[in-house]
Amino acid sequence: MSESTQKLSDAGVSIWLDDLSRDRLTSGNLAELIKTHNVVGVTTNPTIFAGALSKGAAYAEQMRELAAAGASVEEAVFAATCDDVRAACDVFAPVYKASNGFDGRVSIEVDPRLARDAEGTAKMARELYERVGRENVMIKIPATQEGLRPIAETLAAGISVNVTLIFSLTRYREVINAYMLGLEQALENGKDLSTIHSVASFFVSRVDTEIDARLEAAGGDAVQLKGKAGLANARLAYEVFEEMFSSERWARLQAHGANVQRPLWASTGVKDPSLPDTLYVTGLVAPNTVNTMPEATLNAVADHGEVTGNTIVPNYSESNNVLDAISAYVSYPEVVEKLEVEGLSKFDVSWEELLQTVREALEQAK
């Protein structure tokens, strides 16, 4: 086991891999990462599946079977992605059991084209949960304004949720509220709250990418603030987490067996080569967190990541100062709104690429 990844785990950080493919499953690579890199979960998204299916070979036989059965493109995508997630859930079943459901999780996202459709999102969340058919699946729902209601509805049905595409502290508070609302409704519905889990995926590197470009354009003293916004924003999200999960409202739910909704640090691959490649991992260490990493970042952490204890709570004051200083040059509300719109757009594009890849595979299989 890597010493650095073991230290992360010991510090309360769950390491999830931000990638999944059939090759990774059939080769035994995923099982190996569990043994050697402390990987205890997997996240997926339309971009990851588009990349996996574009390589084709591992899915060829299934595509031939689906084509022979007359499956539509959407049905084929649903079948292939759910099969991969189900298989990954089985790989992680021992981790799931050992962690009482906190880890051993595999996330699958609703069709991103439904991000502004509350009813459609809630419906597909149920369909994905039933199709995968494993307790340790998590359904990913984007944290749009329209996504808040289906997040609560899905949780109320007893289904665990990964809330994704969170950029702003304001929206994060709304997400936690939706989580607690969903648990309150689940309690009314007679659900066992101890079996419901959730993570809130707070994006990190994309914040730096957008804000740094604006700081660079501002010039002068502004450029000295580059590479600082992403960590500051995420650290203050953890402060929100500590505040809201120490409230009286939460205490009532906890008394009924509810689990905290852990912050998950997403988009942790460093985009700026001038920054340390482990920045968004070693800089975001605190208990009750998840860090989902692309494989390159995971390998960098395993190789040379320096884990020095809690790097979030001691930096609340500095983080506030950083965002205050940046606000002199950059509009925070404008940035986070743009990032949400762009995030959804990127997933839409990836979904269309995924559909086209599967469409061509089905045609070739006929």
Coordinates of C-alpha atoms in Angstrom, one line a residue:
M1 CA 0.0 0.0 0.0
S2 CA 1.3 3.5 -0.9
E3 CA 2.4 5.4 2.3
S4 CA 0.9 8.6 1.1
T5 CA -2.5 7.2 0.2
Q6 CA -2.5 5.3 3.5
K7 CA -1.9 8.6 5.4
L8 CA -4.8 10.2 3.5
S9 CA -7.1 7.4 4.5
D10 CA -5.9 7.6 8.1
A11 CA -6.7 11.4 8.1
G12 CA -10.3 10.7 7.2
V13 CA -10.1 11.2 3.4
S14 CA -11.8 8.5 1.3
I15 CA -10.0 8.0 -2.0
W16 CA -12.4 7.5 -5.0
L17 CA -11.2 7.0 -8.5
D18 CA -12.7 9.4 -11.1
D19 CA -12.7 6.8 -13.9
L20 CA -14.4 3.6 -15.0
S21 CA -14.2 1.4 -18.1
R22 CA -14.8 -2.2 -18.9
D23 CA -11.1 -2.7 -19.6
R24 CA -10.3 -1.5 -16.1
L25 CA -12.8 -4.0 -14.7
T26 CA -11.8 -7.0 -16.7
S27 CA -8.1 -6.5 -16.4
G28 CA -8.2 -6.5 -12.6
N29 CA -6.8 -2.9 -12.5
L30 CA -9.6 -1.6 -10.4
A31 CA -9.2 -4.4 -7.8
E32 CA -5.4 -3.7 -7.8
L33 CA -6.0 0.0 -7.0
I34 CA -8.0 -1.0 -4.0
K35 CA -5.1 -3.1 -2.7
T36 CA -2.3 -0.7 -3.6
H37 CA -3.7 2.9 -3.5
N38 CA -6.5 2.8 -0.9
V39 CA -9.1 3.3 -3.5
V40 CA -12.5 2.8 -1.9
G41 CA -15.0 4.1 -4.5
V42 CA -15.5 5.2 -8.1
T43 CA -17.2 8.2 -9.8
T44 CA -18.3 8.3 -13.4
N45 CA -19.8 10.9 -15.7
P46 CA -20.8 11.2 -19.3
T47 CA -17.3 12.3 -20.3
I48 CA -15.7 9.2 -18.7
F49 CA -18.2 6.8 -20.4
A50 CA -17.8 8.6 -23.8
G51 CA -14.0 8.0 -23.6
A52 CA -14.5 4.4 -22.5
L53 CA -16.9 3.4 -25.2
S54 CA -15.0 5.2 -27.9
K55 CA -12.2 2.6 -27.6
G56 CA -14.8 0.1 -28.6
A57 CA -13.2 -3.3 -28.4
A58 CA -14.3 -4.2 -24.8
Y59 CA -17.9 -3.4 -25.7
A60 CA -18.0 -5.0 -29.2
E61 CA -19.7 -8.2 -28.1
Q62 CA -22.4 -6.5 -26.1
M63 CA -23.1 -4.0 -29.0
R64 CA -23.6 -7.0 -31.3
E65 CA -26.1 -8.6 -28.9
L66 CA -27.9 -5.3 -28.5
A67 CA -28.0 -4.7 -32.2
A68 CA -29.4 -8.2 -32.8
A69 CA -32.1 -7.5 -30.1
G70 CA -33.1 -4.2 -31.9
A71 CA -32.0 -2.0 -29.1
S72 CA -32.2 1.8 -29.6
V73 CA -29.1 3.9 -29.1
E74 CA -30.4 5.2 -25.7
E75 CA -31.2 1.6 -24.6
A76 CA -27.7 0.5 -25.6
V77 CA -26.0 3.3 -23.6
F78 CA -28.2 2.5 -20.6
A79 CA -27.3 -1.2 -20.8
A80 CA -23.6 -0.7 -21.2
T81 CA -23.1 1.9 -18.6
C82 CA -25.3 0.2 -16.0
D83 CA -23.5 -3.1 -16.6
D84 CA -20.1 -1.4 -15.9
V85 CA -21.4 0.3 -12.8
R86 CA -23.0 -3.0 -11.5
A87 CA -19.7 -4.9 -12.0
A88 CA -17.8 -2.1 -10.2
C89 CA -20.3 -2.3 -7.3
D90 CA -19.6 -6.0 -7.0
V91 CA -15.8 -5.3 -6.9
F92 CA -16.4 -2.8 -4.1
A93 CA -18.9 -4.9 -2.2
P94 CA -16.4 -5.9 0.6
V95 CA -15.4 -2.2 1.1
Y96 CA -19.1 -1.2 1.2
K97 CA -19.8 -3.8 3.9
A98 CA -16.7 -3.0 5.9
S99 CA -17.4 0.8 5.9
N100 CA -21.1 0.4 6.8
G101 CA -22.0 2.0 3.5
F102 CA -19.9 5.1 3.5
D103 CA -17.5 3.8 0.9
G104 CA -17.4 1.0 -1.7
R105 CA -19.6 3.4 -3.7
V106 CA -20.0 3.7 -7.5
S107 CA -21.7 6.7 -9.0
I108 CA -23.7 6.9 -12.2
E109 CA -25.1 10.1 -13.5
V110 CA -28.6 10.9 -14.9
D111 CA -28.8 12.0 -18.5
P112 CA -27.3 15.5 -18.4
R113 CA -30.0 16.7 -20.8
L114 CA -32.4 16.4 -17.9
A115 CA -30.5 18.9 -15.7
R116 CA -33.2 21.5 -16.0
D117 CA -36.0 18.9 -15.8
A118 CA -36.9 18.1 -12.2
E119 CA -39.5 15.5 -12.9
G120 CA -37.4 13.8 -15.6
T121 CA -34.3 13.7 -13.3
A122 CA -36.2 12.1 -10.5
K123 CA -37.7 9.5 -12.8
M124 CA -34.3 8.6 -14.3
A125 CA -32.7 8.4 -10.9
R126 CA -35.1 5.7 -9.9
E127 CA -34.7 3.9 -13.2
L128 CA -30.9 3.9 -12.8
Y129 CA -31.1 2.6 -9.2
E130 CA -33.4 -0.2 -10.2
R131 CA -31.4 -1.2 -13.3
V132 CA -28.0 -1.3 -11.5
G133 CA -29.7 -3.2 -8.7
R134 CA -27.0 -2.8 -6.1
E135 CA -27.2 -1.1 -2.7
N136 CA -23.8 0.6 -3.1
V137 CA -24.7 2.5 -6.3
M138 CA -25.0 6.3 -5.9
I139 CA -27.1 8.3 -8.4
K140 CA -25.4 11.5 -9.5
I141 CA -27.7 14.5 -9.9
P142 CA -26.4 18.0 -10.9
A143 CA -26.8 20.8 -8.3
T144 CA -28.8 23.1 -10.6
Q145 CA -31.6 25.1 -9.1
E146 CA -34.0 22.6 -10.8
G147 CA -32.0 19.7 -9.4
L148 CA -32.6 20.4 -5.8
R149 CA -36.2 19.0 -5.7
P150 CA -35.3 15.7 -7.4
I151 CA -32.3 15.4 -5.1
A152 CA -34.6 15.5 -2.1
E153 CA -37.2 13.2 -3.8
T154 CA -34.6 10.6 -4.6
L155 CA -33.2 10.6 -1.1
A156 CA -36.8 10.4 0.3
A157 CA -37.2 7.2 -1.7
G158 CA -34.2 5.7 0.2
I159 CA -31.8 6.1 -2.7
S160 CA -28.3 7.4 -2.1
V161 CA -27.2 10.4 -4.1
N162 CA -24.0 12.0 -5.3
V163 CA -24.8 15.7 -5.8
T164 CA -22.5 17.0 -8.5
L165 CA -21.4 20.2 -10.2
I166 CA -21.3 22.4 -7.1
F167 CA -19.2 25.6 -7.4
S168 CA -20.6 28.2 -5.1
L169 CA -20.9 28.3 -1.3
T170 CA -24.5 29.5 -1.6
R171 CA -25.6 26.6 -3.8
Y172 CA -23.7 24.2 -1.4
R173 CA -25.9 25.4 1.5
E174 CA -29.0 24.8 -0.7
V175 CA -27.7 21.3 -1.4
I176 CA -27.3 20.5 2.3
N177 CA -30.8 21.8 2.9
A178 CA -32.1 19.5 0.1
Y179 CA -30.3 16.6 1.7
M180 CA -31.8 17.2 5.1
L181 CA -35.2 17.8 3.5
G182 CA -34.9 14.4 1.7
L183 CA -34.0 12.7 4.9
E184 CA -37.0 14.3 6.7
Q185 CA -39.3 13.0 4.0
A186 CA -37.6 9.6 4.1
L187 CA -38.3 9.4 7.8
E188 CA -42.0 10.2 7.1
N189 CA -42.0 7.5 4.5
G190 CA -40.7 5.0 7.0
K191 CA -37.3 4.6 5.5
D192 CA -34.3 3.5 7.6
L193 CA -32.1 6.7 7.5
S194 CA -28.9 4.7 8.4
T195 CA -29.0 3.1 4.9
I196 CA -29.1 6.4 3.0
H197 CA -25.8 8.1 2.1
S198 CA -24.8 11.1 0.1
V199 CA -21.8 13.1 -1.0
A200 CA -21.8 16.7 -2.2
S201 CA -19.3 17.1 -5.1
F202 CA -17.6 20.5 -4.8
F203 CA -15.5 21.3 -7.9
V204 CA -12.0 22.7 -7.3
S205 CA -9.6 23.1 -10.3
R206 CA -12.2 24.6 -12.6
V207 CA -12.6 27.5 -10.2
D208 CA -8.9 28.3 -10.4
T209 CA -8.9 27.9 -14.2
E210 CA -11.7 30.5 -14.6
I211 CA -10.6 32.9 -11.9
D212 CA -6.9 32.7 -12.8
A213 CA -7.6 33.7 -16.4
R214 CA -9.5 36.8 -15.1
L215 CA -6.7 37.7 -12.7
E216 CA -4.2 37.4 -15.5
A217 CA -6.3 39.7 -17.6
A218 CA -6.5 42.2 -14.7
G219 CA -2.7 42.2 -14.4
G220 CA -0.6 44.0 -11.7
D221 CA -1.0 42.7 -8.2
A222 CA -4.0 40.5 -9.2
V223 CA -1.7 37.9 -10.7
Q224 CA -0.2 37.2 -7.2
L225 CA -3.6 35.6 -6.3
K226 CA -3.5 33.0 -9.1
G227 CA -3.8 29.4 -8.0
K228 CA -5.4 30.3 -4.6
A229 CA -9.2 30.5 -5.3
G230 CA -9.9 26.8 -5.7
L231 CA -8.5 25.8 -2.4
A232 CA -10.0 28.8 -0.6
N233 CA -13.4 28.1 -2.0
A234 CA -13.3 24.4 -1.1
R235 CA -12.0 25.1 2.4
L236 CA -14.8 27.5 3.1
A237 CA -17.2 24.8 1.9
Y238 CA -15.9 22.6 4.6
E239 CA -16.6 25.4 7.1
V240 CA -20.2 25.4 5.8
F241 CA -20.3 21.6 6.3
E242 CA -19.2 21.9 9.9
E243 CA -21.7 24.6 10.6
M244 CA -24.7 23.0 9.0
F245 CA -24.0 19.5 10.4
S246 CA -23.8 20.8 13.9
S247 CA -27.3 22.4 13.8
E248 CA -30.4 21.4 15.9
R249 CA -32.1 20.3 12.7
W250 CA -29.3 17.9 11.9
A251 CA -29.2 16.6 15.5
R252 CA -32.8 15.5 15.2
L253 CA -32.0 13.6 12.0
Q254 CA -28.9 12.1 13.5
A255 CA -30.9 10.8 16.4
H256 CA -32.8 8.7 13.9
G257 CA -29.6 7.2 12.4
A258 CA -28.9 9.7 9.6
N259 CA -25.4 9.9 8.1
V260 CA -23.6 13.2 7.3
Q261 CA -23.5 14.2 3.7
R262 CA -19.7 14.3 3.1
P263 CA -18.0 16.9 1.0
L264 CA -16.4 15.4 -2.1
W265 CA -13.6 17.2 -3.7
A266 CA -14.0 16.9 -7.5
S267 CA -12.1 18.2 -10.5
T268 CA -8.8 17.6 -8.6
G269 CA -6.6 17.2 -11.5
V270 CA -4.3 20.2 -11.7
K271 CA -4.8 22.1 -15.0
D272 CA -2.0 24.7 -14.5
P273 CA 1.4 23.0 -14.9
S274 CA 3.1 25.6 -12.7
L275 CA 1.1 24.3 -9.7
P276 CA 2.0 21.2 -7.8
D277 CA 0.3 18.1 -9.3
T278 CA -1.0 17.0 -5.9
L279 CA -2.3 20.5 -4.8
Y280 CA -6.0 19.7 -4.7
V281 CA -5.4 16.6 -2.7
T282 CA -2.8 17.4 -0.1
G283 CA -4.3 20.9 0.3
L284 CA -7.8 19.5 1.1
V285 CA -7.3 17.0 4.0
A286 CA -9.9 16.8 6.7
P287 CA -12.1 14.1 8.3
N288 CA -15.3 13.1 6.7
T289 CA -14.3 14.0 3.2
V290 CA -13.9 12.2 -0.2
N291 CA -11.4 13.1 -2.9
T292 CA -12.2 11.7 -6.3
M293 CA -9.1 11.7 -8.5
P294 CA -8.2 11.0 -12.1
E295 CA -5.6 8.2 -12.3
A296 CA -2.7 10.6 -13.1
T297 CA -3.5 12.5 -9.9
L298 CA -3.9 9.3 -7.9
N299 CA -0.5 8.1 -9.1
A300 CA 1.1 11.4 -8.3
V301 CA -0.2 11.4 -4.8
A302 CA 0.9 7.8 -4.3
D303 CA 4.4 8.6 -5.6
H304 CA 5.2 11.9 -3.9
G305 CA 2.2 13.3 -2.1
E306 CA 3.0 14.9 1.3
V307 CA 0.2 14.5 3.7
T308 CA 0.7 16.7 6.8
G309 CA -2.5 16.5 8.7
N310 CA -5.6 18.7 8.5
T311 CA -5.0 21.4 5.8
I312 CA -8.5 22.8 5.8
V313 CA -9.7 23.9 9.2
P314 CA -6.5 25.9 10.1
N315 CA -6.9 27.9 6.9
Y316 CA -10.4 29.3 7.3
S317 CA -9.2 32.8 8.0
E318 CA -6.7 32.8 5.1
S319 CA -9.3 31.4 2.8
N320 CA -11.7 34.2 3.6
N321 CA -8.9 36.8 3.0
V322 CA -8.1 35.2 -0.4
L323 CA -11.6 35.4 -1.7
D324 CA -12.0 38.9 -0.4
A325 CA -8.8 40.0 -2.2
I326 CA -9.9 38.3 -5.4
S327 CA -13.3 40.0 -5.3
A328 CA -11.6 43.3 -6.0
Y329 CA -10.8 41.9 -9.5
V330 CA -13.3 39.2 -10.2
S331 CA -17.0 38.7 -9.7
Y332 CA -17.5 35.5 -7.7
P333 CA -21.2 35.2 -8.5
E334 CA -20.5 35.6 -12.2
V335 CA -17.7 33.0 -12.2
V336 CA -19.7 30.3 -10.3
E337 CA -22.8 30.8 -12.6
K338 CA -20.6 30.5 -15.7
L339 CA -18.9 27.4 -14.4
E340 CA -22.3 25.7 -13.7
V341 CA -23.5 26.5 -17.2
E342 CA -20.3 25.3 -18.8
G343 CA -20.2 22.2 -16.7
L344 CA -23.6 21.2 -17.9
S345 CA -22.7 22.1 -21.5
K346 CA -19.6 19.9 -21.4
F347 CA -21.6 16.9 -20.1
D348 CA -24.2 17.5 -22.9
V349 CA -21.4 17.4 -25.5
S350 CA -19.9 14.3 -24.0
W351 CA -23.4 12.7 -23.9
E352 CA -23.9 13.4 -27.6
E353 CA -20.4 11.9 -28.3
L354 CA -21.4 8.8 -26.3
L355 CA -24.6 8.5 -28.3
Q356 CA -22.8 8.8 -31.6
T357 CA -20.2 6.3 -30.6
V358 CA -22.8 3.8 -29.6
R359 CA -24.9 4.6 -32.7
E360 CA -21.9 3.7 -34.9
A361 CA -21.1 0.6 -33.0
L362 CA -24.7 -0.7 -33.4
E363 CA -24.6 0.1 -37.1
Q364 CA -21.3 -1.8 -37.5
A365 CA -22.7 -4.8 -35.6
K366 CA -25.7 -5.3 -37.9

